PDB file of C-alpha atoms in Angstrom:
ATOM      1  CA  ASP S1409      -4.735 -29.598  -2.902  1.00 81.00           C
ATOM      2  CA  ASN S1410      -4.028 -27.158  -0.041  1.00 92.00           C
ATOM      3  CA  ILE S1411      -3.883 -24.228  -2.490  1.00 94.00           C
ATOM      4  CA  LEU S1412      -6.314 -21.325  -2.749  1.00 94.00           C
ATOM      5  CA  SER S1413      -5.979 -18.737  -5.509  1.00 95.00           C
ATOM      6  CA  VAL S1414      -7.951 -15.505  -5.819  1.00 95.00           C
ATOM      7  CA  ARG S1415      -7.823 -12.999  -8.657  1.00 95.00           C
ATOM      8  CA  TYR S1416      -9.168  -9.495  -8.091  1.00 94.00           C
ATOM      9  CA  LYS S1417      -9.667  -7.037 -10.961  1.00 95.00           C
ATOM     10  CA  ASN S1418      -9.077  -3.470  -9.816  1.00 91.00           C
ATOM     11  CA  GLU S1419     -11.632  -1.507 -11.802  1.00 92.00           C
ATOM     12  CA  ILE S1420     -10.975   1.685  -9.844  1.00 90.00           C
ATOM     13  CA  ASN S1421      -7.246   1.777 -10.575  1.00 85.00           C
ATOM     14  CA  SER S1422      -7.458   5.476 -11.469  1.00 85.00           C
ATOM     15  CA  ILE S1423      -8.755   6.230  -7.952  1.00 89.00           C
ATOM     16  CA  PHE S1424      -6.977   3.570  -5.850  1.00 88.00           C
ATOM     17  CA  PRO S1425      -3.981   1.874  -7.446  1.00 90.00           C
ATOM     18  CA  SER S1426      -3.543  -1.836  -6.866  1.00 90.00           C
ATOM     19  CA  SER S1427      -0.540  -1.088  -4.646  1.00 90.00           C
ATOM     20  CA  TYR S1428      -2.926   0.537  -2.133  1.00 91.00           C
ATOM     21  CA  PHE S1429      -4.852  -2.741  -1.702  1.00 93.00           C
ATOM     22  CA  ILE S1430      -1.690  -4.841  -1.722  1.00 95.00           C
ATOM     23  CA  ASN S1431       0.012  -2.714   0.946  1.00 95.00           C
ATOM     24  CA  THR S1432      -3.089  -2.829   3.148  1.00 94.00           C
ATOM     25  CA  TYR S1433      -3.233  -6.617   2.811  1.00 96.00           C
ATOM     26  CA  ILE S1434       0.497  -6.935   3.580  1.00 97.00           C
ATOM     27  CA  LYS S1435       0.080  -4.802   6.711  1.00 97.00           C
ATOM     28  CA  ASN S1436      -2.678  -7.165   7.871  1.00 97.00           C
ATOM     29  CA  LEU S1437      -0.462 -10.198   7.207  1.00 97.00           C
ATOM     30  CA  ILE S1438       2.391  -8.696   9.235  1.00 97.00           C
ATOM     31  CA  ASP S1439      -0.036  -7.798  12.052  1.00 98.00           C
ATOM     32  CA  GLU S1440      -1.102 -11.480  12.052  1.00 97.00           C
ATOM     33  CA  GLY S1441       2.494 -12.670  12.453  1.00 98.00           C
ATOM     34  CA  TYR S1442       3.516 -13.403   8.854  1.00 98.00           C
ATOM     35  CA  SER S1443       7.167 -12.866   7.884  1.00 98.00           C
ATOM     36  CA  GLU S1444       8.374 -11.406   4.609  1.00 98.00           C
ATOM     37  CA  VAL S1445      10.215 -13.914   2.419  1.00 97.00           C
ATOM     38  CA  LEU S1446      10.353 -12.011  -0.880  1.00 97.00           C
ATOM     39  CA  ASN S1447       9.397  -8.480  -1.829  1.00 95.00           C
ATOM     40  CA  ASN S1448      10.117  -7.344  -5.367  1.00 93.00           C
ATOM     41  CA  THR S1449       8.209  -5.431  -7.997  1.00 87.00           C
ATOM     42  CA  ASN S1450       6.219  -8.351  -9.394  1.00 87.00           C
ATOM     43  CA  LYS S1451       5.929 -10.796  -6.521  1.00 96.00           C
ATOM     44  CA  LYS S1452       5.701 -10.683  -2.747  1.00 97.00           C
ATOM     45  CA  ILE S1453       5.785 -13.737  -0.472  1.00 98.00           C
ATOM     46  CA  TYR S1454       4.865 -13.890   3.207  1.00 98.00           C
ATOM     47  CA  GLU S1455       4.664 -16.945   5.439  1.00 98.00           C
ATOM     48  CA  ASN S1456       3.934 -18.222   8.883  1.00 98.00           C
ATOM     49  CA  LYS S1457       4.204 -21.776  10.243  1.00 96.00           C
ATOM     50  CA  LYS S1458       1.040 -22.933   8.443  1.00 97.00           C
ATOM     51  CA  TYR S1459       0.733 -20.901   5.230  1.00 97.00           C
ATOM     52  CA  GLU S1460       2.665 -19.218   2.458  1.00 98.00           C
ATOM     53  CA  ILE S1461       0.949 -16.229   0.816  1.00 98.00           C
ATOM     54  CA  ILE S1462       2.070 -15.170  -2.673  1.00 98.00           C
ATOM     55  CA  ILE S1463       0.877 -11.771  -3.951  1.00 98.00           C
ATOM     56  CA  MET S1464       1.329 -10.741  -7.580  1.00 97.00           C
ATOM     57  CA  GLU S1465       0.134  -7.815  -9.661  1.00 92.00           C
ATOM     58  CA  GLU S1466      -0.457  -8.210 -13.386  1.00 89.00           C
ATOM     59  CA  PHE S1467      -2.137  -5.540 -15.482  1.00 83.00           C
ATOM     60  CA  ASP S1468      -5.233  -4.524 -13.476  1.00 84.00           C
ATOM     61  CA  TYR S1469      -5.346  -7.772 -11.486  1.00 93.00           C
ATOM     62  CA  ILE S1470      -4.157  -8.617  -8.005  1.00 95.00           C
ATOM     63  CA  ILE S1471      -3.500 -12.336  -7.633  1.00 97.00           C
ATOM     64  CA  VAL S1472      -3.250 -13.877  -4.172  1.00 97.00           C
ATOM     65  CA  VAL S1473      -2.235 -17.507  -3.725  1.00 98.00           C
ATOM     66  CA  MET S1474      -2.407 -19.192  -0.323  1.00 97.00           C
ATOM     67  CA  VAL S1475      -0.527 -22.473   0.089  1.00 97.00           C
ATOM     68  CA  LYS S1476      -0.899 -24.661   3.155  1.00 97.00           C
ATOM     69  CA  LYS S1477       2.476 -26.038   4.217  1.00 93.00           C
TER      70      LYS S1477
END
C-alpha cells in the first residue's frame, strides 16, 4: 500500500530520551534533502519528492511512518 510503519520502544528513556533519537533521525532526513512540513510537540512531518515521513512520540514509543507519494 506504499506505507511503512515502524514502532520503536525506548527502554533506555532514563539515559537517552526519545527526543535524542528523533532529533538524530531528523538531522539525517535533512542531510538527505527532506524538507520540514510540520514540527510540533506530538508530530513531525518531513518530505521529499518521493516520500513523506511522519514521526510521532507516544509514551515510550517512537512511531515512524513512511508514505510513498
